Coordinates of C-alpha atoms in Angstrom, one line a residue:
X58 CA -13.7 -4.1 -3.7
X59 CA -15.2 -3.8 -0.3
X60 CA -14.4 -6.4 2.3
X61 CA -14.4 -5.7 6.0
X62 CA -14.1 -9.2 7.2
X63 CA -11.0 -11.0 8.4
X64 CA -9.9 -14.1 6.5
X65 CA -7.1 -15.1 8.9
X66 CA -8.9 -18.5 9.4
X67 CA -8.8 -19.4 5.7
X68 CA -7.6 -23.0 5.2
X69 CA -6.8 -24.1 1.7
X70 CA -8.9 -27.1 0.6
X71 CA -7.2 -30.4 -0.1
X72 CA -6.8 -31.1 -3.9
X73 CA -9.0 -34.2 -3.5
X74 CA -11.8 -32.0 -2.1
X75 CA -11.6 -29.7 -5.1
X76 CA -11.5 -32.4 -7.7
X77 CA -15.3 -32.9 -7.8
X78 CA -15.8 -29.2 -8.3
X79 CA -13.4 -29.1 -11.3
X80 CA -14.0 -32.3 -13.3
X81 CA -12.2 -30.9 -16.3
X82 CA -9.0 -30.5 -14.4
X83 CA -6.5 -32.8 -12.8
X84 CA -5.4 -30.9 -9.6
X85 CA -1.9 -31.9 -8.9
X86 CA -1.1 -30.0 -5.7
X87 CA -1.1 -26.8 -3.7
X88 CA 1.4 -24.1 -4.8
X89 CA 0.8 -21.4 -2.3
X90 CA -1.8 -20.1 0.2
X91 CA -2.6 -16.8 1.8
X92 CA -5.4 -14.7 3.2
X93 CA -6.6 -13.9 -0.4
X94 CA -7.0 -17.6 -1.3
X95 CA -4.9 -20.5 -2.5
X96 CA -3.2 -21.3 -5.8
X97 CA -3.0 -24.9 -7.2
X98 CA -1.1 -26.4 -10.1
X99 CA -3.6 -28.3 -12.3
X100 CA -3.8 -29.8 -15.8
X101 CA -6.6 -28.9 -18.1
X102 CA -7.6 -32.4 -19.4
X103 CA -9.1 -31.4 -22.7
X104 CA -6.0 -29.5 -23.8
X105 CA -3.3 -31.3 -21.7
X106 CA -2.3 -27.8 -20.5
X107 CA -0.8 -27.0 -17.1
X108 CA -2.6 -24.1 -15.5
X109 CA -2.7 -22.3 -12.1
X110 CA -6.0 -22.5 -10.3
X111 CA -6.7 -19.7 -7.7
X112 CA -9.6 -20.0 -5.4
X113 CA -10.8 -17.3 -3.0
X114 CA -12.3 -17.7 0.5
X115 CA -16.1 -18.2 0.6
X116 CA -16.6 -14.9 2.3
X117 CA -15.8 -13.1 -0.9
X118 CA -18.6 -14.8 -2.9
X119 CA -21.1 -13.5 -0.3
X120 CA -20.1 -9.9 -1.1
X121 CA -22.2 -8.7 -4.1
X122 CA -20.0 -5.7 -4.7
X123 CA -16.9 -7.9 -4.7
X124 CA -18.4 -10.4 -7.0
X125 CA -19.4 -7.7 -9.5
X126 CA -15.9 -6.2 -9.4
X127 CA -14.3 -9.6 -9.7
X128 CA -16.3 -10.4 -12.8
X129 CA -15.5 -7.1 -14.4
X130 CA -11.8 -7.3 -13.7
X131 CA -11.6 -11.0 -14.8
X132 CA -13.3 -10.3 -18.1
X133 CA -11.0 -7.3 -18.7
X134 CA -7.9 -9.3 -17.9
X135 CA -9.0 -12.2 -20.1
X136 CA -8.9 -9.8 -23.1
X137 CA -5.2 -9.4 -22.6
X138 CA -3.0 -11.6 -24.7
X139 CA 0.7 -10.8 -24.6
X140 CA 3.8 -12.9 -23.9
X141 CA 4.9 -10.6 -21.0
X142 CA 1.6 -10.9 -19.2
X143 CA 0.3 -13.9 -17.3
X144 CA -2.8 -15.0 -19.2
X145 CA -6.3 -15.5 -17.7
X146 CA -8.2 -18.4 -19.2
X147 CA -11.4 -18.7 -17.2
X148 CA -13.2 -17.6 -14.0
X149 CA -16.4 -18.4 -12.1
X150 CA -17.8 -19.8 -8.9
X151 CA -17.6 -23.4 -7.7
X152 CA -18.7 -24.8 -4.3
X153 CA -19.4 -21.3 -3.0
X154 CA -15.8 -20.1 -3.9
X155 CA -14.8 -17.7 -6.6
X156 CA -12.0 -19.0 -8.8
X157 CA -9.8 -17.9 -11.6
X158 CA -7.7 -20.1 -14.0
X159 CA -4.5 -18.6 -15.2
X160 CA -1.3 -19.4 -17.1
X161 CA 1.1 -21.5 -15.0
X162 CA 4.6 -20.0 -14.8
X163 CA 7.1 -22.4 -13.3
X164 CA 9.7 -19.9 -12.3
X165 CA 10.8 -17.4 -9.6
X166 CA 10.1 -13.7 -9.5
X167 CA 12.7 -11.0 -10.3
X168 CA 12.7 -10.3 -6.6
X169 CA 13.8 -13.8 -5.7
X170 CA 16.2 -14.1 -8.7
X171 CA 18.0 -10.8 -8.4
X172 CA 17.6 -9.9 -4.7
X173 CA 20.2 -7.3 -3.7
X174 CA 22.2 -7.6 -6.9
X175 CA 23.3 -5.1 -9.4
X176 CA 22.1 -6.3 -12.8
X177 CA 24.0 -5.7 -16.0
X178 CA 22.8 -2.9 -18.2
X179 CA 21.9 -5.2 -21.1
X180 CA 19.9 -7.5 -18.9
X181 CA 18.1 -4.7 -17.2
X182 CA 17.1 -3.3 -20.7
X183 CA 15.9 -6.7 -21.7
X184 CA 13.8 -7.2 -18.6
X185 CA 12.3 -3.7 -18.4
X186 CA 11.6 -3.6 -22.1
X187 CA 9.5 -6.7 -21.8
X188 CA 7.7 -5.3 -18.7
X189 CA 7.0 -2.1 -20.6
X190 CA 5.7 -4.0 -23.6
X191 CA 3.3 -6.0 -21.4
X192 CA 2.1 -2.9 -19.6
X193 CA 1.5 -1.1 -22.9
X194 CA -0.7 -3.9 -24.0
X195 CA -2.6 -3.8 -20.7
X196 CA -3.0 -0.1 -20.9
X197 CA -4.2 -0.2 -24.5
X198 CA -6.9 -2.6 -23.3
X199 CA -8.0 -0.3 -20.4
X200 CA -6.2 -2.1 -17.5
X201 CA -4.1 -0.4 -14.9
X202 CA -1.9 -2.8 -12.8
X203 CA -1.2 -0.5 -9.9
X204 CA 1.3 -2.7 -8.1
X205 CA 4.4 -3.1 -10.3
X206 CA 7.3 -4.3 -8.3
X207 CA 10.0 -7.1 -8.5
X208 CA 7.9 -9.7 -6.6
X209 CA 5.1 -9.3 -9.1
X210 CA 7.3 -10.0 -12.2
X211 CA 7.9 -13.7 -12.8
X212 CA 10.6 -15.2 -15.0
X213 CA 9.5 -18.1 -17.2
X214 CA 11.7 -21.0 -18.3
X215 CA 13.2 -18.7 -21.0
X216 CA 13.9 -16.0 -18.5
X217 CA 11.3 -13.8 -20.1
X218 CA 9.5 -11.4 -17.7
X219 CA 5.8 -12.0 -17.1
X220 CA 3.7 -9.5 -15.1
X221 CA 1.5 -11.3 -12.6
X222 CA -0.5 -10.6 -9.5
X223 CA -3.2 -8.4 -10.9
X224 CA -4.8 -8.3 -7.5
X225 CA -4.9 -4.5 -7.5
X226 CA -5.6 -4.2 -11.2
X227 CA -8.8 -2.6 -12.3
X228 CA -10.4 -1.3 -15.5
X229 CA -9.6 2.4 -15.9
X230 CA -13.3 3.4 -15.9
X231 CA -14.0 1.7 -12.5
X232 CA -13.8 4.1 -9.6
X233 CA -11.8 3.0 -6.5
X234 CA -13.7 2.1 -3.4
X235 CA -13.4 3.3 0.2
X236 CA -10.1 2.2 1.8
X237 CA -8.7 1.0 -1.5
X238 CA -6.3 4.1 -1.7
X239 CA -4.6 3.0 1.6
X240 CA -2.9 -0.1 0.3
X241 CA -0.2 -0.5 -2.3
X242 CA 3.6 -0.9 -2.0
X243 CA 5.4 2.1 -0.5
X244 CA 8.2 3.6 -2.7
X245 CA 6.9 2.0 -5.9
X246 CA 3.5 3.8 -5.6
X247 CA 3.0 7.1 -7.6
X248 CA 2.3 10.2 -5.5
X249 CA -1.2 10.6 -7.0
X250 CA -2.3 7.2 -5.7
X251 CA -2.2 8.8 -2.2
X252 CA -2.8 12.4 -2.9
X253 CA -5.5 12.1 -5.5
X254 CA -6.6 8.5 -5.8
X255 CA -9.7 9.2 -8.0
X256 CA -7.4 10.6 -10.7
X257 CA -5.1 7.6 -11.0
X258 CA -4.5 6.4 -14.6
X259 CA -1.9 4.3 -16.4
X260 CA 0.9 6.7 -15.6
X261 CA 0.9 5.4 -12.1
X262 CA 2.3 2.2 -13.6
X263 CA 4.9 4.2 -15.5
X264 CA 6.1 5.7 -12.2
X265 CA 6.6 2.2 -10.8
X266 CA 8.5 1.1 -13.8
X267 CA 10.9 4.0 -13.2
X268 CA 11.5 2.9 -9.7
X269 CA 12.0 -0.7 -10.8
X270 CA 14.5 0.4 -13.4
X271 CA 16.6 2.3 -10.9
X272 CA 16.5 -0.6 -8.5
X273 CA 17.6 -3.2 -11.0
X274 CA 20.5 -1.0 -12.1
X275 CA 21.7 -0.1 -8.6
X276 CA 20.1 -2.6 -6.2
X277 CA 18.7 0.4 -4.3
X278 CA 15.3 2.1 -4.3
X279 CA 15.4 5.8 -5.3
X280 CA 13.8 6.6 -1.9
X281 CA 16.8 5.1 0.0
X282 CA 19.4 6.7 -2.3
X283 CA 18.0 9.5 -4.5
X284 CA 21.3 10.0 -6.4
X285 CA 21.2 9.4 -10.2
X286 CA 21.8 5.7 -11.0
X287 CA 25.0 6.6 -12.9
X288 CA 26.4 8.1 -9.7
X289 CA 25.7 4.9 -7.7
X290 CA 27.0 2.5 -10.4
X291 CA 28.9 2.9 -13.6
X292 CA 25.9 2.7 -15.9
X293 CA 25.0 4.8 -19.0
X294 CA 23.9 8.3 -17.8
X295 CA 21.0 8.1 -20.3
X296 CA 19.3 5.8 -17.8
X297 CA 19.2 8.8 -15.4
X298 CA 17.0 10.8 -17.8
X299 CA 14.6 7.8 -18.3
X300 CA 14.2 7.2 -14.6
X301 CA 13.8 10.9 -13.8
X302 CA 11.1 11.4 -16.5
X303 CA 9.3 8.2 -15.5
X304 CA 9.2 9.2 -11.8
X305 CA 8.2 12.9 -12.0
X306 CA 5.8 13.8 -9.2
X307 CA 3.2 15.2 -11.7
X308 CA 1.6 12.4 -13.8
X309 CA 1.1 14.7 -16.7
X310 CA 4.9 15.3 -17.1
X311 CA 5.9 11.6 -17.2
X312 CA 6.2 9.4 -20.3
X313 CA 2.9 9.3 -22.2
X314 CA 3.2 5.5 -22.6
X315 CA 5.2 2.5 -21.5
X316 CA 6.2 2.0 -25.2
X317 CA 8.2 5.3 -25.0
X318 CA 10.2 3.9 -22.2
X319 CA 10.9 0.7 -24.1
X320 CA 12.0 2.8 -27.1
X321 CA 14.4 4.9 -25.1
X322 CA 15.9 1.8 -23.5
X323 CA 16.4 0.2 -27.0
X324 CA 18.3 3.3 -28.1
X325 CA 20.8 2.7 -25.2
X326 CA 20.9 -1.0 -26.0
X327 CA 22.0 -0.3 -29.6
X328 CA 25.1 1.6 -28.4
X329 CA 26.2 -0.7 -25.6
X330 CA 29.4 -2.6 -26.1
X331 CA 29.1 -6.4 -25.9
X332 CA 29.4 -7.6 -22.3
X333 CA 31.5 -10.4 -21.0
X334 CA 30.2 -13.7 -19.6
X335 CA 27.7 -13.4 -16.8
X336 CA 29.0 -13.9 -13.3
X337 CA 26.7 -15.1 -10.6
X338 CA 26.8 -13.0 -7.4
X339 CA 26.0 -15.0 -4.4
X340 CA 24.1 -18.3 -4.6
X341 CA 22.7 -19.1 -8.0
X342 CA 19.0 -20.0 -8.2
X343 CA 18.3 -23.6 -7.4
X344 CA 17.5 -25.8 -10.3
X345 CA 15.8 -29.1 -10.8
X346 CA 15.9 -31.5 -13.7
X347 CA 13.3 -30.8 -16.5
X348 CA 10.1 -32.8 -16.1
X349 CA 7.1 -33.4 -18.4
X350 CA 5.0 -31.4 -16.1
X351 CA 6.2 -29.1 -13.3
X352 CA 5.6 -30.7 -10.0
X353 CA 4.1 -28.1 -7.6
X354 CA 5.9 -27.6 -4.3
X355 CA 4.0 -26.9 -1.1
X356 CA 4.9 -23.5 0.3
X357 CA 6.4 -23.7 3.8
X358 CA 4.2 -22.4 6.5
X359 CA 5.7 -19.9 8.8
X360 CA 6.1 -21.1 12.3
X361 CA 5.3 -17.7 13.7
X362 CA 1.8 -17.2 14.9
X363 CA -0.2 -14.6 12.9
X364 CA -2.2 -13.7 16.0
X365 CA 0.8 -12.1 17.9
X366 CA -0.4 -8.6 18.6
X367 CA 1.6 -5.7 19.9
X368 CA 0.6 -2.2 20.9
X369 CA 1.2 0.1 18.0
X370 CA 1.7 3.8 17.3
X371 CA 4.7 5.0 15.2
X372 CA 7.3 2.5 14.0
X373 CA 10.6 3.1 15.9
X374 CA 12.7 0.6 13.9
X375 CA 11.6 -1.2 10.8
X376 CA 13.6 -3.7 8.7
X377 CA 14.3 -2.6 5.2
X378 CA 14.9 -4.7 2.1
X379 CA 18.3 -6.3 2.0
X380 CA 18.8 -5.2 -1.5
X381 CA 19.6 -1.7 -0.3
X382 CA 23.3 -1.2 -1.1
X383 CA 25.7 -1.4 1.8
X384 CA 27.7 1.5 0.4
X385 CA 27.0 4.7 2.4
X386 CA 25.5 7.5 0.4
X387 CA 28.0 9.9 -1.0
X388 CA 30.7 7.3 -1.8
X389 CA 32.0 6.9 -5.3
X390 CA 30.2 4.8 -7.9
X391 CA 30.3 1.1 -7.6
X392 CA 31.1 -1.2 -10.5
X393 CA 28.1 -3.2 -11.6
X394 CA 28.5 -6.9 -12.0
X395 CA 26.8 -9.0 -14.6
X396 CA 24.3 -11.2 -12.7
X397 CA 22.9 -14.5 -13.8
X398 CA 19.2 -14.4 -14.2
X399 CA 17.8 -18.0 -14.6
X400 CA 19.1 -19.3 -17.9
X401 CA 16.7 -20.3 -20.7
X402 CA 15.2 -23.8 -20.5
X403 CA 16.4 -24.3 -16.9
X404 CA 13.4 -25.0 -14.8
X405 CA 13.4 -23.6 -11.3
X406 CA 11.1 -24.3 -8.3
X407 CA 7.6 -22.9 -8.9
X408 CA 7.3 -21.6 -5.3
X409 CA 10.0 -19.4 -3.7
X410 CA 11.4 -21.0 -0.5
X411 CA 11.0 -18.5 2.4
X412 CA 14.4 -19.7 3.7
X413 CA 16.0 -18.3 0.5
X414 CA 15.3 -14.7 1.5
X415 CA 18.4 -12.8 2.8
X416 CA 18.1 -11.4 6.3
X417 CA 16.7 -7.9 6.1
X418 CA 18.8 -4.9 7.2
X419 CA 17.5 -2.3 9.7
X420 CA 16.1 0.9 8.3
X421 CA 16.8 3.9 10.5
X422 CA 14.2 6.2 9.1
X423 CA 11.2 6.1 6.9
X424 CA 11.9 7.0 3.3
X425 CA 9.8 9.1 0.9
X426 CA 8.1 7.9 -2.2
X427 CA 10.5 8.0 -5.2
X428 CA 10.2 11.2 -7.2
X429 CA 9.4 13.5 -4.3
X430 CA 11.7 16.0 -2.8
X431 CA 10.3 16.0 0.8
X432 CA 11.1 13.1 3.1
X433 CA 8.1 12.2 5.3
X434 CA 8.8 11.8 8.9
X435 CA 6.7 10.1 11.6
X436 CA 4.4 12.5 13.4
X437 CA 6.3 13.5 16.6
X438 CA 3.0 13.8 18.5
X439 CA 2.2 10.1 18.3
X440 CA 3.5 7.5 20.7
X441 CA 6.3 5.1 19.4
X442 CA 5.4 1.7 18.0
X443 CA 6.9 -1.5 19.5
X444 CA 8.8 -3.3 16.8
X445 CA 7.3 -6.6 15.6
X446 CA 8.4 -9.9 17.1
X447 CA 9.3 -11.0 13.5
X448 CA 11.2 -8.4 11.5
X449 CA 9.0 -7.1 8.6
X450 CA 10.2 -7.6 5.1
X451 CA 8.4 -4.5 3.8
X452 CA 8.7 -0.9 4.9
X453 CA 5.8 -0.7 7.4
X454 CA 6.8 2.8 8.5
X455 CA 6.2 4.2 5.0
X456 CA 2.9 2.3 4.8
X457 CA 1.6 3.7 8.0
X458 CA 2.8 7.2 7.2
X459 CA 0.9 7.0 3.9
X460 CA -2.2 5.3 5.2
X461 CA -2.6 7.8 8.0
X462 CA -2.1 10.7 5.7
X463 CA -4.8 9.3 3.4
X464 CA -7.2 9.1 6.3
X465 CA -6.3 12.6 7.7
X466 CA -7.0 14.0 4.2
X467 CA -10.4 12.2 4.3
X468 CA -11.3 13.5 7.8
X469 CA -9.9 17.0 7.3
X470 CA -13.1 18.6 6.0
X471 CA -15.1 17.4 9.0
X472 CA -12.4 18.4 11.5
X473 CA -12.1 21.8 9.9
X474 CA -15.9 22.4 10.2
X475 CA -15.7 21.1 13.8
X476 CA -13.0 23.5 14.8
X477 CA -14.7 26.4 13.1
X478 CA -17.9 25.6 14.9
X479 CA -16.1 25.4 18.2
X480 CA -14.6 28.9 17.6
X481 CA -18.0 30.3 16.7
X482 CA -19.6 28.7 19.7
X483 CA -17.0 30.3 22.0
X484 CA -17.4 33.7 20.3
X485 CA -21.1 33.5 20.8
X486 CA -20.7 32.7 24.5
X487 CA -18.4 35.7 24.9
X488 CA -21.1 38.0 23.4
X489 CA -23.8 36.4 25.6
X490 CA -21.8 36.9 28.8
X491 CA -21.0 40.5 28.0
X492 CA -24.7 41.0 27.2
X493 CA -25.7 39.6 30.6
X494 CA -23.1 41.8 32.3
X495 CA -24.6 44.9 30.6
X496 CA -28.1 43.9 31.6
X497 CA -26.9 43.6 35.2
X498 CA -25.3 47.1 35.0
X499 CA -21.9 45.5 35.9
X500 CA -20.0 46.5 32.8
X501 CA -16.6 48.1 33.3
X502 CA -13.1 48.0 31.9
X503 CA -12.0 45.6 34.6
X504 CA -15.0 43.4 33.9
X505 CA -14.3 43.3 30.2
X506 CA -10.6 42.4 30.9
X507 CA -11.8 39.5 33.1
X508 CA -14.1 38.1 30.5
X509 CA -11.5 38.4 27.8
X510 CA -8.9 36.7 30.0
X511 CA -11.2 33.7 30.7
X512 CA -12.2 33.5 27.0
X513 CA -8.5 33.6 26.0
X514 CA -7.7 30.7 28.2
X515 CA -10.5 28.6 26.6
X516 CA -9.3 29.6 23.2
X517 CA -5.8 28.4 24.0
X518 CA -7.4 25.1 24.9
X519 CA -8.6 24.6 21.3
X520 CA -11.8 26.6 21.7
X521 CA -13.3 24.0 24.0
X522 CA -15.3 24.9 27.1
X523 CA -14.6 23.2 30.5
X524 CA -17.2 20.9 32.0
X525 CA -18.0 23.5 34.7
X526 CA -18.0 27.3 34.6
X527 CA -15.8 27.6 37.6
X528 CA -15.6 30.6 39.9
X529 CA -13.4 33.0 37.9
X530 CA -16.3 34.9 36.4
X531 CA -18.5 34.8 39.5
X532 CA -15.8 36.1 41.8
X533 CA -14.9 39.0 39.5
X534 CA -18.2 39.9 38.0
X535 CA -20.4 39.4 41.0
X536 CA -23.7 37.5 41.2
X537 CA -25.1 37.5 37.6
X538 CA -27.5 34.5 37.6
X539 CA -28.0 34.3 33.8
X540 CA -24.3 33.7 33.1
X541 CA -24.4 30.0 34.1
X542 CA -27.5 29.6 31.9
X543 CA -25.8 30.9 28.7
X544 CA -22.7 28.9 29.6
X545 CA -24.7 25.7 29.9
X546 CA -26.4 26.4 26.5
X547 CA -23.0 26.8 24.9
X548 CA -21.7 23.6 26.6
X549 CA -24.6 21.6 25.3
X550 CA -23.9 22.9 21.8
X551 CA -20.3 21.9 22.2
X552 CA -21.4 18.4 23.2
X553 CA -23.5 18.2 20.0
X554 CA -20.5 19.2 17.9
X555 CA -18.4 16.5 19.6
X556 CA -21.0 13.9 18.9
X557 CA -21.3 14.9 15.2
X558 CA -17.5 14.7 14.8
X559 CA -17.2 11.4 16.5
X560 CA -19.8 9.8 14.3
X561 CA -17.9 10.9 11.2
X562 CA -14.6 9.7 12.7
X563 CA -16.2 6.4 13.6
X564 CA -17.4 6.0 10.0
X565 CA -13.9 6.8 8.7
X566 CA -12.3 4.4 11.1
X567 CA -14.2 1.6 9.4
X568 CA -12.7 2.7 6.1
X569 CA -9.2 2.7 7.7
X570 CA -9.7 -0.8 9.2
X571 CA -10.9 -2.0 5.8
X572 CA -7.8 -0.7 4.0
X573 CA -5.5 -2.2 6.7
X574 CA -7.2 -5.6 6.3
X575 CA -6.8 -5.5 2.5
X576 CA -3.1 -4.7 3.0
X577 CA -2.8 -7.8 5.3
X578 CA -4.3 -10.0 2.5
X579 CA -1.6 -8.8 0.1
X580 CA 1.1 -9.3 2.7
X581 CA 0.0 -12.8 3.3
X582 CA 0.8 -13.6 -0.3
X583 CA 4.4 -12.4 0.4
X584 CA 4.6 -14.3 3.8
X585 CA 5.5 -11.0 5.5
X586 CA 4.6 -12.1 9.0
X587 CA 6.3 -9.1 10.7
X588 CA 4.4 -6.5 8.8
X589 CA 1.1 -8.4 9.3
X590 CA 1.7 -8.4 13.1
X591 CA 2.1 -4.6 13.1
X592 CA -0.9 -4.0 11.0
X593 CA -3.0 -6.4 13.0
X594 CA -2.0 -4.5 16.1
X595 CA -3.1 -1.3 14.5
X596 CA -6.5 -2.8 13.6
X597 CA -6.9 -4.0 17.2
X598 CA -6.0 -0.6 18.7
X599 CA -8.4 1.2 16.3
X600 CA -11.3 -1.2 17.0
X601 CA -10.9 -1.1 20.8
X602 CA -10.1 2.6 21.3
X603 CA -12.1 5.2 19.3
X604 CA -10.0 7.8 21.1
X605 CA -6.9 6.3 19.4
X606 CA -8.2 6.9 15.9
X607 CA -9.5 10.4 16.9
X608 CA -6.0 11.3 18.2
X609 CA -4.4 10.1 14.9
X610 CA -6.8 12.3 12.9
X611 CA -6.8 15.4 15.2
X612 CA -3.0 15.3 15.3
X613 CA -2.7 16.4 11.7
X614 CA -1.5 19.9 11.2

């Protein structure tokens, strides 16, 4: 959904201010806030039902395209009814703000409950089977999630997984919009989301499930350690086949449905020996005493200013997730430990505490998307990026590598035509000069060599003509007055080609900025201040310097 405006100034309304807009609900308090809106805990009075109320900034309601897409997606999601999906009860507009009312899940995400831990095989099967069942229901009803990852899977009071954050979800029949293909979560995103975004279907979610399965078994992303899971930990080797098939680069060769993954996992589960008691690794999730209604907790606000801007080019050192294993690649398998996922009926805090996050570890190099054989490297022709003041939680290097590749693919046709036209313009000038030399009866082998030498120099410079003809031709060819005339004509044509290309690049830079802004809105939900700083700096650089974006696009091979 198109949105080129910045929402950094969004301030969540106080519950008392919202009360008159929602008379049917008792708004108990703010759960979380971000650039894409705010979420409140509320009670639906007529049903005495606790719900989550999400409101969006007023700017969104002023965008007709956004409103249309929001309505289509809300209606599609409301059709979903599955225990492994967060339910959608209602949507609409109140006080100039779009809103959506959803099922309230008073628990932490898998990311916060199993951060950096190797989960037991039986528990992994239980969790991923539930996720697959929920996805299968969504796919059968025409909804693609497009952002399956640990932080988007909540665990309810019975420790059952519930897929949430359908912010990137869309009906299968709705085409993506400009800039939409840029964002997403690196390493969990299927290759076609970047390479062929208009062909994306439900198999992109299957790819993400394969990555998630590998990560829960090993505590590592396949991109950081591409070895089979059974080589990293002592798990059943049949997991390797499931992960490999789910993350194949070609969508057509993956599982045909999420139900098939669930079936294969159950086959493994049936043959697993009973496991011993669960052992908590590290600090167990915090628990509070059960209450009649969960009391919402205000999310802590980061003390870091989101307006800190640093000059950006290519990330030199980005923090990686702490759940990457500390074992160096190539060491023998580690022994998995049964890890305690929140036990049934044990309420936990509704909002993750930012202070609970482990300190991220440095990531020396950008990693490829899982399922690919080639590791992307930063473009050596670009200047280095100054690291963020706050260490990013997400892999910003991979995000920029992907986003720039998307834009380079978009601008490639225009740049190809431009370079071809420059070459044709230079060839035309060469013919015109030789024609003028013949008319002046100055043609000779030496003259031809002089012309070819000068043209070769311009060709080596990318086919571009200098601003002035210079004295090379005049000194060696003698006074031929018409040569400056044909040169000026070719130079004017080159200027026209430059203007045409710059207009197209300027249009594409708007798409690039829009995609970056949308990624920021997603990162605000995760409180990833370091990543936001870097992307804000990229936006500032792109807006203030058209030459910067042109260099990024023209540097593509």
